[in-house]
Coordinates of C-alpha atoms in Angstrom, one line a residue:
Chain W
M1 CA -11.7 20.8 -25.4
D2 CA -12.0 20.3 -29.2
R3 CA -14.4 23.2 -29.5
L4 CA -12.1 25.4 -27.5
N5 CA -9.3 24.3 -29.7
D6 CA -11.3 25.3 -32.8
I7 CA -12.2 28.7 -31.4
L8 CA -8.6 29.4 -30.5
N9 CA -7.5 28.2 -33.9
I10 CA -10.0 30.5 -35.7
V11 CA -9.7 33.6 -33.4
L12 CA -6.0 33.6 -32.6
G13 CA -4.6 31.3 -35.1
I14 CA -2.9 29.0 -32.6
H15 CA -3.2 25.3 -32.3
V16 CA -3.0 23.8 -28.8
D17 CA -1.1 20.5 -29.0
I18 CA 0.6 18.3 -26.5
S19 CA 3.7 20.5 -26.1
W20 CA 1.5 23.2 -24.4
F21 CA 0.5 20.8 -21.7
L22 CA 4.0 19.5 -21.2
I23 CA 5.4 23.0 -20.9
L24 CA 2.7 23.9 -18.4
S25 CA 3.4 20.8 -16.3
A26 CA 7.2 21.2 -16.4
L27 CA 6.8 24.8 -15.3
M28 CA 4.5 23.7 -12.4
M29 CA 6.9 20.9 -11.5
F30 CA 9.9 23.2 -11.2
I31 CA 8.0 26.0 -9.5
G32 CA 7.1 23.3 -6.9
I33 CA 10.7 22.2 -6.5
Y34 CA 11.9 25.8 -6.2
G35 CA 9.2 26.4 -3.6
F36 CA 10.1 23.2 -1.7
L37 CA 13.7 24.3 -1.4
T38 CA 13.2 28.0 -0.6
R39 CA 10.0 28.3 1.5
R40 CA 10.5 28.6 5.3
N41 CA 7.0 27.8 6.4
T42 CA 6.1 24.1 6.5
L43 CA 2.6 24.8 5.1
A44 CA 4.1 26.7 2.2
I45 CA 6.4 23.7 1.5
L46 CA 3.3 21.5 1.5
I47 CA 1.6 23.7 -1.1
S48 CA 4.8 23.5 -3.2
V49 CA 4.7 19.7 -3.1
E50 CA 1.1 19.8 -4.1
L51 CA 2.1 21.7 -7.2
M52 CA 4.6 19.0 -8.1
L53 CA 2.0 16.3 -7.7
N54 CA -0.5 18.2 -9.8
A55 CA 2.1 18.7 -12.5
A56 CA 2.3 15.0 -12.9
D57 CA -1.4 14.7 -12.9
I58 CA -1.7 17.2 -15.8
N59 CA 0.8 15.1 -17.7
F60 CA -1.2 11.9 -17.2
A61 CA -4.4 13.5 -18.3
A62 CA -2.9 15.2 -21.3
F63 CA -1.1 12.1 -22.5
N64 CA -4.2 10.1 -22.2
R65 CA -6.4 12.6 -24.0
L66 CA -4.1 13.5 -26.8
L67 CA -1.7 10.6 -27.4
F68 CA -3.5 7.5 -26.2
P69 CA -7.2 8.2 -26.5
N70 CA -8.2 4.5 -26.6
G71 CA -7.7 3.7 -23.0
Q72 CA -8.4 5.2 -19.6
E73 CA -5.1 4.4 -17.9
G74 CA -3.9 8.0 -17.4
Y75 CA -7.3 9.3 -16.1
I76 CA -7.5 6.4 -13.6
F77 CA -4.0 7.0 -12.5
T78 CA -4.8 10.7 -12.0
L79 CA -7.8 9.9 -9.8
F80 CA -5.7 7.6 -7.6
S81 CA -2.9 10.0 -7.3
I82 CA -5.3 12.9 -6.3
A83 CA -6.7 10.6 -3.6
I84 CA -3.3 9.6 -2.4
S85 CA -2.0 13.1 -2.3
A86 CA -5.0 14.1 -0.2
A87 CA -4.2 11.4 2.3
E88 CA -0.6 12.5 2.4
T89 CA -1.6 16.1 3.0
A90 CA -4.0 15.2 5.7
I91 CA -1.3 13.4 7.7
A92 CA 1.3 16.0 7.0
I93 CA -1.1 18.7 8.3
A94 CA -1.7 16.5 11.4
V95 CA 2.0 16.4 12.1
M96 CA 2.3 20.2 11.6
I97 CA -0.5 20.9 14.0
N98 CA 1.4 18.7 16.5
I99 CA 4.5 20.8 15.9
Y100 CA 2.5 24.0 16.2
R101 CA 1.2 22.9 19.6
N102 CA 4.8 22.4 20.9
L103 CA 6.5 25.4 19.3
K104 CA 3.7 27.9 18.6
N105 CA 5.0 28.4 15.1
N106 CA 5.6 26.5 12.0
F107 CA 8.9 27.6 10.6
V108 CA 11.5 25.0 9.4
G109 CA 14.2 27.0 11.1
N110 CA 12.8 26.0 14.4
L111 CA 13.0 22.3 13.6
D112 CA 16.5 22.2 14.9
K113 CA 16.5 19.7 17.7
L114 CA 17.9 16.9 15.5
K115 CA 21.0 18.0 13.8
W116 CA 24.3 16.4 12.5
Chain J
M1 CA -16.0 -9.0 -13.0
D2 CA -14.7 -12.2 -11.6
Y3 CA -14.4 -11.7 -7.8
S4 CA -12.7 -15.0 -7.3
Q5 CA -9.5 -13.4 -8.5
F6 CA -9.1 -11.9 -5.0
L7 CA -8.5 -15.3 -3.7
N8 CA -5.4 -15.6 -5.8
M9 CA -3.7 -13.0 -3.6
H10 CA -3.2 -15.4 -0.7
D11 CA -0.5 -13.4 1.0
E12 CA -2.3 -10.0 0.9
I13 CA -5.8 -11.4 1.8
S14 CA -4.4 -13.3 4.8
L15 CA -2.6 -10.2 6.0
I16 CA -5.9 -8.2 5.6
A17 CA -7.6 -10.8 7.7
V18 CA -5.0 -10.4 10.4
I19 CA -5.5 -6.6 10.3
V20 CA -9.3 -6.9 10.6
I21 CA -9.1 -9.3 13.5
L22 CA -6.7 -7.1 15.3
F23 CA -8.9 -4.1 14.6
L24 CA -11.9 -5.8 16.2
A25 CA -9.7 -7.0 19.1
D26 CA -8.5 -3.5 19.6
L27 CA -12.0 -2.2 19.6
F28 CA -13.3 -4.6 22.3
L29 CA -10.2 -5.2 24.4
C30 CA -8.4 -1.8 24.6
G31 CA -9.5 1.2 26.5
E32 CA -8.6 3.3 29.5
H33 CA -9.1 0.5 32.0
K34 CA -8.0 -2.8 30.7
S35 CA -8.4 -6.0 32.6
E36 CA -5.3 -8.1 33.2
M37 CA -6.6 -10.7 30.7
A38 CA -7.3 -8.2 27.9
S39 CA -3.8 -6.7 28.4
K40 CA -2.2 -10.1 28.1
A41 CA -4.3 -11.0 25.0
M42 CA -3.3 -7.8 23.3
S43 CA 0.3 -8.5 23.7
L44 CA 0.1 -12.1 22.5
L45 CA -2.5 -11.7 19.7
P46 CA -0.5 -9.6 17.1
S47 CA 2.6 -11.6 17.1
G48 CA 0.7 -14.9 17.3
L49 CA -1.6 -14.0 14.4
L50 CA 1.3 -12.8 12.3
L51 CA 3.1 -16.0 13.0
L52 CA 0.1 -18.0 11.8
Q53 CA -0.1 -15.9 8.7
T54 CA 3.7 -16.4 8.1
A55 CA 3.2 -20.1 8.4
Y56 CA 0.3 -20.0 5.9
I57 CA 2.2 -18.1 3.2
A58 CA 5.4 -20.1 3.8
S59 CA 3.4 -23.3 3.3
A60 CA 3.0 -22.3 -0.4
L61 CA 6.8 -22.3 -0.7
I62 CA 7.3 -25.7 0.8
C63 CA 4.9 -27.6 -1.5
P64 CA 4.6 -25.4 -4.6
C65 CA 1.8 -26.3 -7.0
G66 CA 2.8 -25.6 -10.5
N67 CA 5.5 -23.0 -10.9
G68 CA 4.0 -20.9 -8.2
I69 CA 3.5 -17.8 -10.3
V70 CA 0.2 -16.0 -9.7
D71 CA -1.4 -13.4 -11.9
A72 CA -4.5 -11.5 -11.1
F73 CA -6.5 -8.6 -12.5
G74 CA -5.1 -8.7 -16.0
G75 CA -1.5 -8.6 -14.8
M76 CA -1.9 -5.8 -12.2
Y77 CA -1.0 -8.2 -9.5
H78 CA 1.9 -10.6 -10.2
N79 CA 3.5 -12.8 -7.6
T80 CA 6.4 -15.2 -7.8
P81 CA 7.7 -17.7 -5.1
M82 CA 10.7 -15.3 -4.6
M83 CA 8.4 -12.5 -3.6
T84 CA 6.6 -14.8 -1.2
L85 CA 9.9 -15.6 0.3
V86 CA 10.8 -11.9 0.8
K87 CA 7.3 -11.5 2.4
V88 CA 8.1 -14.3 4.8
V89 CA 11.4 -12.6 5.7
L90 CA 9.7 -9.3 6.2
N91 CA 7.1 -11.0 8.4
I92 CA 9.7 -12.5 10.6
G93 CA 11.2 -9.0 11.0
T94 CA 7.8 -7.6 11.9
I95 CA 7.2 -10.3 14.5
I96 CA 10.6 -9.4 16.1
V97 CA 9.6 -5.7 16.1
F98 CA 6.3 -6.6 17.8
L99 CA 8.0 -8.5 20.5
M100 CA 10.4 -5.6 20.9
A101 CA 7.6 -3.1 21.2
N102 CA 5.5 -5.0 23.7
N103 CA 7.1 -3.6 26.9
W104 CA 7.1 -0.1 25.6
L105 CA 3.5 -0.2 24.6
K106 CA 2.5 -1.3 28.1
R107 CA 3.6 2.0 29.6
P108 CA 0.8 4.2 31.0
E109 CA 1.1 6.9 28.3
N110 CA 0.8 4.4 25.5
Q111 CA -2.0 2.3 27.0
V112 CA -4.8 4.0 25.0
K113 CA -3.0 3.8 21.6
E114 CA -1.5 0.3 21.9
G115 CA -3.7 -1.2 19.2
E116 CA -2.9 1.6 16.8
F117 CA 0.8 0.7 16.7
Y118 CA 0.0 -2.8 15.5
L119 CA -2.6 -1.6 12.9
L120 CA -0.3 1.0 11.5
T121 CA 2.7 -1.3 11.3
L122 CA 0.6 -4.0 9.5
S123 CA -0.8 -1.4 7.1
T124 CA 2.7 -0.4 6.1
L125 CA 3.5 -4.1 5.7
L126 CA 0.5 -4.6 3.5
G127 CA 1.7 -1.7 1.4
M128 CA 5.1 -3.3 1.0
Y129 CA 3.4 -6.6 -0.1
Y130 CA 1.5 -4.8 -2.8
M131 CA 4.5 -2.9 -3.8
M132 CA 6.5 -6.1 -4.3
S133 CA 3.8 -8.0 -6.1
S134 CA 2.8 -5.2 -8.5
G135 CA 2.7 -5.7 -12.2
H136 CA 1.6 -2.2 -13.1
F137 CA 2.9 1.2 -12.0
L138 CA -0.4 2.2 -10.5
M139 CA -0.3 -0.8 -8.1
F140 CA 3.3 0.0 -7.4
F141 CA 2.6 3.6 -6.6
I142 CA -0.4 2.8 -4.3
G143 CA 1.7 0.2 -2.5
L144 CA 4.6 2.6 -2.0
E145 CA 2.3 5.2 -0.5
L146 CA 0.5 2.7 1.7
A147 CA 3.9 1.8 3.0
S148 CA 5.0 5.4 3.7
I149 CA 1.9 7.3 4.9
P150 CA 1.1 5.2 8.0
M151 CA 4.8 5.2 8.7
T152 CA 4.6 8.9 9.4
A153 CA 2.0 8.3 12.0
L154 CA 4.2 5.6 13.6
I155 CA 7.2 8.0 13.7
A156 CA 5.0 10.7 15.4
Y157 CA 3.7 8.1 17.8
T158 CA 4.9 9.7 21.0
K159 CA 2.6 12.7 20.6
N160 CA 3.9 15.1 23.2
N161 CA 7.6 14.6 22.3
Q162 CA 8.8 17.4 20.1
E163 CA 11.7 15.3 18.6
S164 CA 9.2 12.7 17.4
A165 CA 7.0 15.3 15.7
E166 CA 10.1 16.9 14.1
A167 CA 11.3 13.6 12.8
A168 CA 7.8 12.9 11.4
A169 CA 7.7 16.3 9.7
K170 CA 11.1 15.7 8.1
Y171 CA 10.0 12.3 7.0
I172 CA 6.7 13.2 5.5
L173 CA 8.0 16.3 3.6
T174 CA 10.8 14.3 2.0
A175 CA 8.5 11.4 1.3
L176 CA 6.1 13.8 -0.5
F177 CA 8.9 15.3 -2.5
S178 CA 10.2 11.9 -3.6
S179 CA 6.7 10.7 -4.5
G180 CA 6.3 13.9 -6.5
L181 CA 9.5 13.1 -8.5
L182 CA 8.5 9.4 -8.9
L183 CA 5.0 10.3 -10.1
Y184 CA 6.5 12.7 -12.7
G185 CA 8.8 10.0 -13.8
I186 CA 5.9 7.5 -14.2
S187 CA 4.0 10.1 -16.2
L188 CA 6.9 10.4 -18.6
I189 CA 7.0 6.6 -19.0
Y190 CA 3.3 6.6 -19.7
G191 CA 3.7 9.4 -22.2
T192 CA 6.5 7.7 -24.2
C193 CA 5.2 4.1 -24.0
G194 CA 1.4 4.3 -23.7
T195 CA 1.2 1.6 -21.2
M196 CA 2.2 1.0 -17.6
Y197 CA 2.1 -2.8 -17.4
F198 CA 5.6 -4.0 -16.5
N199 CA 5.6 -6.9 -19.0
E200 CA 4.5 -4.7 -21.9
L201 CA 6.9 -1.9 -21.0
A202 CA 10.1 -3.8 -21.3
C203 CA 10.2 -3.9 -25.1
K204 CA 9.1 -0.3 -25.6
F205 CA 12.2 1.4 -24.2
D206 CA 14.8 3.0 -26.4
T207 CA 18.1 4.2 -25.0
N208 CA 18.2 7.3 -27.3
N209 CA 14.9 8.6 -25.9
T210 CA 15.7 11.5 -23.6
L211 CA 12.3 11.5 -21.9
Q212 CA 12.8 7.8 -20.9
L213 CA 16.2 8.6 -19.5
V214 CA 14.7 11.3 -17.4
A215 CA 12.0 8.9 -16.3
L216 CA 14.7 6.4 -15.2
V217 CA 16.6 9.1 -13.2
L218 CA 13.4 10.3 -11.5
F219 CA 12.4 6.7 -10.7
I220 CA 15.7 5.9 -9.2
S221 CA 15.7 9.1 -7.1
G222 CA 12.1 8.5 -6.0
I223 CA 12.9 5.0 -4.7
G224 CA 16.3 6.1 -3.5
F225 CA 14.6 8.2 -0.9
K226 CA 12.8 5.1 0.4
I227 CA 16.0 3.1 0.6
S228 CA 17.9 6.2 1.8
L229 CA 20.8 5.9 -0.6
V230 CA 23.3 8.8 -0.7
P231 CA 22.3 11.8 -2.4
F232 CA 18.8 11.1 -1.0
H233 CA 19.7 10.2 2.5
L234 CA 19.4 13.5 4.3
W235 CA 16.2 12.7 6.2
T236 CA 17.5 9.4 7.5
A237 CA 19.6 10.4 10.4
D238 CA 17.1 12.9 11.8
T239 CA 14.1 10.6 11.4
Y240 CA 15.9 7.6 13.0
Q241 CA 17.0 9.7 15.9
G242 CA 13.6 11.2 16.7
A243 CA 11.4 8.2 16.1
P244 CA 10.6 5.8 18.9
T245 CA 13.3 3.1 19.0
T246 CA 11.1 0.2 17.9
V247 CA 9.9 2.3 14.9
T248 CA 13.5 3.1 14.0
G249 CA 14.2 -0.6 14.0
Y250 CA 11.2 -1.3 11.7
L251 CA 12.2 1.6 9.4
S252 CA 15.8 0.6 9.1
V253 CA 15.1 -3.0 8.1
I254 CA 11.7 -3.8 6.8
S255 CA 10.8 -0.8 4.7
K256 CA 14.4 -0.5 3.4
G257 CA 14.5 -4.2 2.4
A258 CA 11.1 -4.1 0.6
A259 CA 12.1 -1.0 -1.4
A260 CA 15.5 -2.6 -2.3
F261 CA 13.8 -5.7 -3.6
V262 CA 11.4 -3.6 -5.7
L263 CA 14.2 -1.6 -7.1
F264 CA 15.8 -4.8 -8.3
T265 CA 12.6 -6.2 -9.9
I266 CA 11.6 -3.0 -11.6
L267 CA 15.0 -2.1 -12.9
F268 CA 15.4 -5.6 -14.2
K269 CA 11.9 -6.0 -15.6
V270 CA 11.0 -2.6 -16.9
F271 CA 14.3 -0.8 -17.5
Q272 CA 16.0 -3.9 -19.0
P273 CA 17.0 -2.2 -22.3
M274 CA 18.7 0.6 -20.4
I275 CA 20.9 -1.7 -18.3
E276 CA 24.1 0.2 -19.2
Q277 CA 22.6 3.5 -18.1
W278 CA 21.3 2.3 -14.8
D279 CA 24.4 0.3 -14.0
I280 CA 26.4 3.5 -14.1
I281 CA 23.9 5.5 -12.0
M282 CA 23.7 2.7 -9.4
L283 CA 27.5 2.3 -9.4
W284 CA 28.0 5.9 -8.3
I285 CA 25.1 5.9 -5.9
I286 CA 26.5 2.8 -4.2
I287 CA 30.0 4.2 -3.9
F288 CA 28.7 7.4 -2.4
S289 CA 26.3 5.7 0.0
I290 CA 28.9 3.3 1.4
T291 CA 31.7 5.9 1.7
I292 CA 29.9 9.0 2.9
A293 CA 27.7 7.1 5.4
N294 CA 30.8 5.4 6.8
I295 CA 32.6 8.7 7.3
F296 CA 29.6 10.3 9.0
A297 CA 29.0 7.3 11.3
V298 CA 32.4 7.7 12.9
R299 CA 31.6 11.0 14.4
Q300 CA 28.2 10.2 16.0
N301 CA 27.6 10.0 19.7
N302 CA 23.8 9.3 19.8
I303 CA 23.6 5.5 19.2
K304 CA 20.3 5.8 17.1
R305 CA 21.9 8.4 14.9
F306 CA 25.0 6.2 14.6
M307 CA 22.8 3.2 13.6
A308 CA 21.1 5.5 11.0
F309 CA 24.4 6.1 9.2
S310 CA 25.3 2.4 9.6
A311 CA 21.9 1.6 7.9
I312 CA 22.7 4.0 5.0
S313 CA 26.0 2.2 4.4
Q314 CA 24.4 -1.2 4.7
A315 CA 21.7 -0.1 2.2
G316 CA 24.6 0.6 -0.2
Y317 CA 25.8 -3.0 0.3
L318 CA 22.3 -4.3 -0.1
V319 CA 21.8 -2.7 -3.6
L320 CA 25.1 -4.1 -4.7
G321 CA 23.0 -7.1 -5.6
V322 CA 21.1 -5.0 -8.1
M323 CA 24.2 -4.4 -10.3
G324 CA 24.0 -6.2 -13.6
G325 CA 20.6 -7.7 -12.7
T326 CA 21.6 -11.3 -12.4
A327 CA 19.9 -14.2 -10.7
Q328 CA 22.8 -14.5 -8.4
G329 CA 22.4 -10.9 -7.5
M330 CA 18.8 -11.5 -6.6
T331 CA 19.7 -14.4 -4.4
S332 CA 22.5 -12.6 -2.6
L333 CA 20.3 -9.5 -2.1
V334 CA 17.5 -11.5 -0.4
Y335 CA 20.1 -13.4 1.7
Y336 CA 21.8 -10.1 2.7
L337 CA 18.4 -8.7 3.6
F338 CA 17.7 -11.7 5.9
V339 CA 21.1 -11.5 7.6
Y340 CA 21.1 -7.8 7.9
M341 CA 17.6 -8.0 9.4
V342 CA 18.5 -10.3 12.3
A343 CA 21.7 -8.5 13.1
N344 CA 20.3 -5.0 12.9
L345 CA 17.2 -5.8 14.9
G346 CA 19.4 -7.5 17.4
V347 CA 21.3 -4.3 18.0
F348 CA 18.1 -2.3 18.1
L349 CA 16.6 -4.8 20.6
I350 CA 19.4 -4.1 23.0
I351 CA 19.3 -0.3 22.4
N352 CA 15.6 -0.5 23.1
V353 CA 15.8 -2.5 26.4
T354 CA 18.6 -0.3 27.6
E355 CA 16.6 2.9 26.8
Q356 CA 13.5 1.5 28.4
N357 CA 15.3 0.6 31.6
S358 CA 17.8 3.5 32.0
G359 CA 16.8 6.1 29.4
K360 CA 20.3 6.4 28.0
I361 CA 21.0 6.5 24.3
N362 CA 24.5 7.9 23.9
I363 CA 27.4 5.7 23.0
S364 CA 29.4 7.2 25.9
D365 CA 26.7 5.9 28.2
Y366 CA 27.6 2.4 27.2
N367 CA 31.0 2.7 28.9
G368 CA 31.4 -0.2 31.4
F369 CA 28.3 -1.9 30.0
Y370 CA 30.1 -5.3 30.2
Q371 CA 30.7 -5.0 33.9
T372 CA 27.0 -4.6 34.7
N373 CA 25.2 -6.5 31.8
P374 CA 27.7 -9.0 30.4
K375 CA 25.1 -11.1 28.5
L376 CA 23.5 -8.2 26.7
S377 CA 26.9 -6.7 25.8
F378 CA 28.1 -10.1 24.5
I379 CA 25.0 -10.4 22.2
M380 CA 25.4 -6.8 21.0
T381 CA 29.0 -7.6 20.1
L382 CA 27.9 -10.7 18.1
C383 CA 25.4 -8.6 16.2
L384 CA 27.9 -5.7 15.6
F385 CA 30.5 -8.3 14.3
S386 CA 27.9 -9.7 12.0
L387 CA 27.1 -6.2 10.7
A388 CA 30.8 -5.6 10.1
G389 CA 31.2 -8.9 8.4
I390 CA 33.5 -10.9 10.6
P391 CA 33.6 -14.6 10.1
P392 CA 32.1 -17.0 11.3
F393 CA 29.0 -14.8 11.8
A394 CA 26.2 -14.6 9.1
G395 CA 27.3 -11.1 8.1
F396 CA 30.5 -12.4 6.6
F397 CA 28.8 -14.9 4.3
S398 CA 26.1 -12.4 3.2
K399 CA 28.8 -9.8 2.3
F400 CA 30.9 -12.5 0.6
F401 CA 27.9 -13.6 -1.6
I402 CA 26.9 -10.1 -2.5
F403 CA 30.5 -9.2 -3.4
M404 CA 30.7 -12.3 -5.5
A405 CA 27.5 -11.5 -7.3
A406 CA 28.7 -7.9 -8.1
F407 CA 32.1 -9.3 -9.2
N408 CA 30.6 -11.9 -11.5
A409 CA 28.4 -9.1 -13.0
G410 CA 31.6 -7.4 -14.0
F411 CA 32.3 -4.7 -11.4
P412 CA 35.6 -5.5 -9.8
V413 CA 36.5 -1.9 -8.9
L414 CA 33.2 -1.4 -7.1
V415 CA 33.8 -4.5 -5.1
F416 CA 37.2 -3.3 -4.2
I417 CA 35.8 0.0 -2.9
A418 CA 33.2 -1.8 -1.0
L419 CA 35.8 -4.0 0.6
V420 CA 37.9 -1.0 1.7
N421 CA 34.8 0.4 3.2
T422 CA 34.1 -2.8 5.2
V423 CA 37.4 -2.1 7.0
I424 CA 36.2 1.5 7.9
S425 CA 32.9 0.2 9.1
L426 CA 34.7 -2.3 11.3
Y427 CA 36.4 0.6 13.0
Y428 CA 33.2 2.4 14.0
Y429 CA 31.4 -0.8 15.0
L430 CA 34.4 -1.6 17.2
L431 CA 34.0 1.8 18.9
I432 CA 30.9 0.6 20.5
V433 CA 32.5 -2.7 21.5
K434 CA 35.4 -0.8 22.9
A435 CA 33.0 1.4 24.9
M436 CA 31.3 -1.6 26.4
Y437 CA 34.3 -3.7 27.2
I438 CA 37.3 -1.5 27.7
M439 CA 36.2 2.0 28.7
K440 CA 35.8 2.7 32.4
S441 CA 32.8 4.6 33.7
N442 CA 32.0 6.0 37.2
E443 CA 28.3 5.4 36.8
P444 CA 27.7 2.6 34.3
I445 CA 24.2 1.6 33.3
A446 CA 22.9 -0.5 36.2
L447 CA 22.1 -4.1 35.9
F448 CA 18.5 -4.7 34.6
K449 CA 16.4 -7.6 33.6
S450 CA 14.8 -7.3 30.2
D451 CA 11.2 -8.4 29.8
S452 CA 10.4 -11.9 28.5
Y453 CA 9.1 -10.8 25.1
S454 CA 12.3 -9.0 24.3
K455 CA 14.3 -12.0 25.5
I456 CA 12.5 -14.2 23.0
A457 CA 13.3 -11.7 20.2
I458 CA 16.9 -11.5 21.3
V459 CA 17.2 -15.3 21.2
I460 CA 15.8 -15.4 17.7
C461 CA 18.2 -12.7 16.5
T462 CA 21.2 -14.4 18.1
L463 CA 20.3 -17.7 16.6
G464 CA 20.0 -16.0 13.2
V465 CA 23.3 -14.2 13.5
V466 CA 25.2 -17.3 14.7
F467 CA 23.7 -20.0 12.5
G468 CA 22.4 -18.0 9.5
G469 CA 25.8 -18.3 7.8
I470 CA 26.8 -21.8 8.8
I471 CA 23.6 -23.5 7.7
S472 CA 24.4 -23.3 4.0
C473 CA 21.0 -24.7 2.9
I474 CA 19.4 -21.3 3.5
Y475 CA 21.4 -19.7 0.7
G476 CA 20.9 -22.8 -1.4
Y477 CA 17.2 -22.7 -0.9
I478 CA 17.0 -19.0 -1.8
D479 CA 19.1 -19.7 -4.9
I480 CA 16.6 -22.4 -6.1
L481 CA 13.7 -20.0 -5.7
S482 CA 15.6 -17.2 -7.3
N483 CA 16.4 -19.2 -10.4
L484 CA 12.8 -20.4 -10.5
S485 CA 11.5 -16.8 -10.4
Y486 CA 14.2 -15.0 -12.3
G487 CA 12.9 -13.0 -15.2
M488 CA 9.3 -13.8 -14.4

């Protein structure tokens, strides 16, 4: 990371600081939210949610590396959150397979038995 | 590392022991062809073990050694007597749910997966335990997820039923979305403060820091999904309707109560310097929750969906105790939770036995219910009156105390709006009473006998509804514990 920073600094004259990571993670977060609201396939919705969770993970890692390098709190949190989101995805996909068995497709428009 | 620290977590370790014993019992007792004995053992074991565990953790409340505050793992785990009391309340609710589920789990299609129900339910309960006793955002997040991931499996429990799968899909997608928001909020807190321990965080907040305000909003919306407060309530009605009735009962009381208590402790402990900001946010959330849910509840015909909107509005009343973050608010929140639990589970018990015996879940099906099943309809009336807050039932006292707490915290207008809404809620609760007593029906639900496990649970709920308010020492006792644990 530090060497990469040096190379970027020398070759392109840019300095990568915390704001770069924050902009990246904010972009990922809002792309995720947009995808969650607009996608019509449940699996695509799931991928959008993964983007949101990963945006938070980038934040944790970047804050720990650049702002609070004395501890490991952010890294540990990232590890746990990756494990938890894997568990969530596993069970969400199990539910979606169950829906697929019943309906033969996976589009949210067909999840209309429970309304109002 | 000092492994003896694990022994400080009495409540959690004893619950894990119950889970392990049940897991082994499930392994050896359950199967395609169960003997009569094994089947009997499997229905008695979960509630029995949980009752023992409840007695064990309640014993710490009766004879407290020291001030009863336990810390472990450098402050990651933090337990006060008040939290233990909430755990006892949640345990009682879970026992009632187990008794309610017993008959349903004995059906042929559920025989093979009987043990799973208990294991999944207790896993979510363990998650709520850890969520309540957390002293660090990591612990809180893991507890929250442990409480919501197995819940999805419970909602999708009836595998071949499309409604159940649909409800589970709606639940897991909104739960994932909300945990994404929550996680982002926590990351901003970490970025601005450099720590995630609750007791170190409190002094690091600054009301002019925009990132921290965003973190507060994201935190409230993340946990608002769990309590299903109004702008975050859209999953509630669908999930409650599609889930099996016992699971709906569990979802509407236990997970909601735990999340509301956590909301109180974290807002009070961590976001203390921002009290003006979160008071305004909670004020509007409560007004919208109570009002909108009441309006939607009036037009429902499916009784589970009706109870979902009723639960959203009751959640609004429940978080009234959060306003101002006072010790009195904490007391009345826990008391409200207890009273709401017995009344709501009472209604769900009767919905469940009716559904098991006749398969009917619409409000119009309850026409003429009093002619055929007078006892059940009388108990249902008591529970509905308690939910609506009619004296002398417990619901009146719990509403009174929670209004008093919000009033003393300085929110008279909010209390007035809540009072007006109580009247609206009385209207739709009485719609069911009217259907049962006054409306005539050509083919009312035939007379049926409920099973003995449900009967025990119904008796517990009825006693709670009738005597929970009159026996004033309950509130007094919660108040003592609350003052002891306040601010710890």
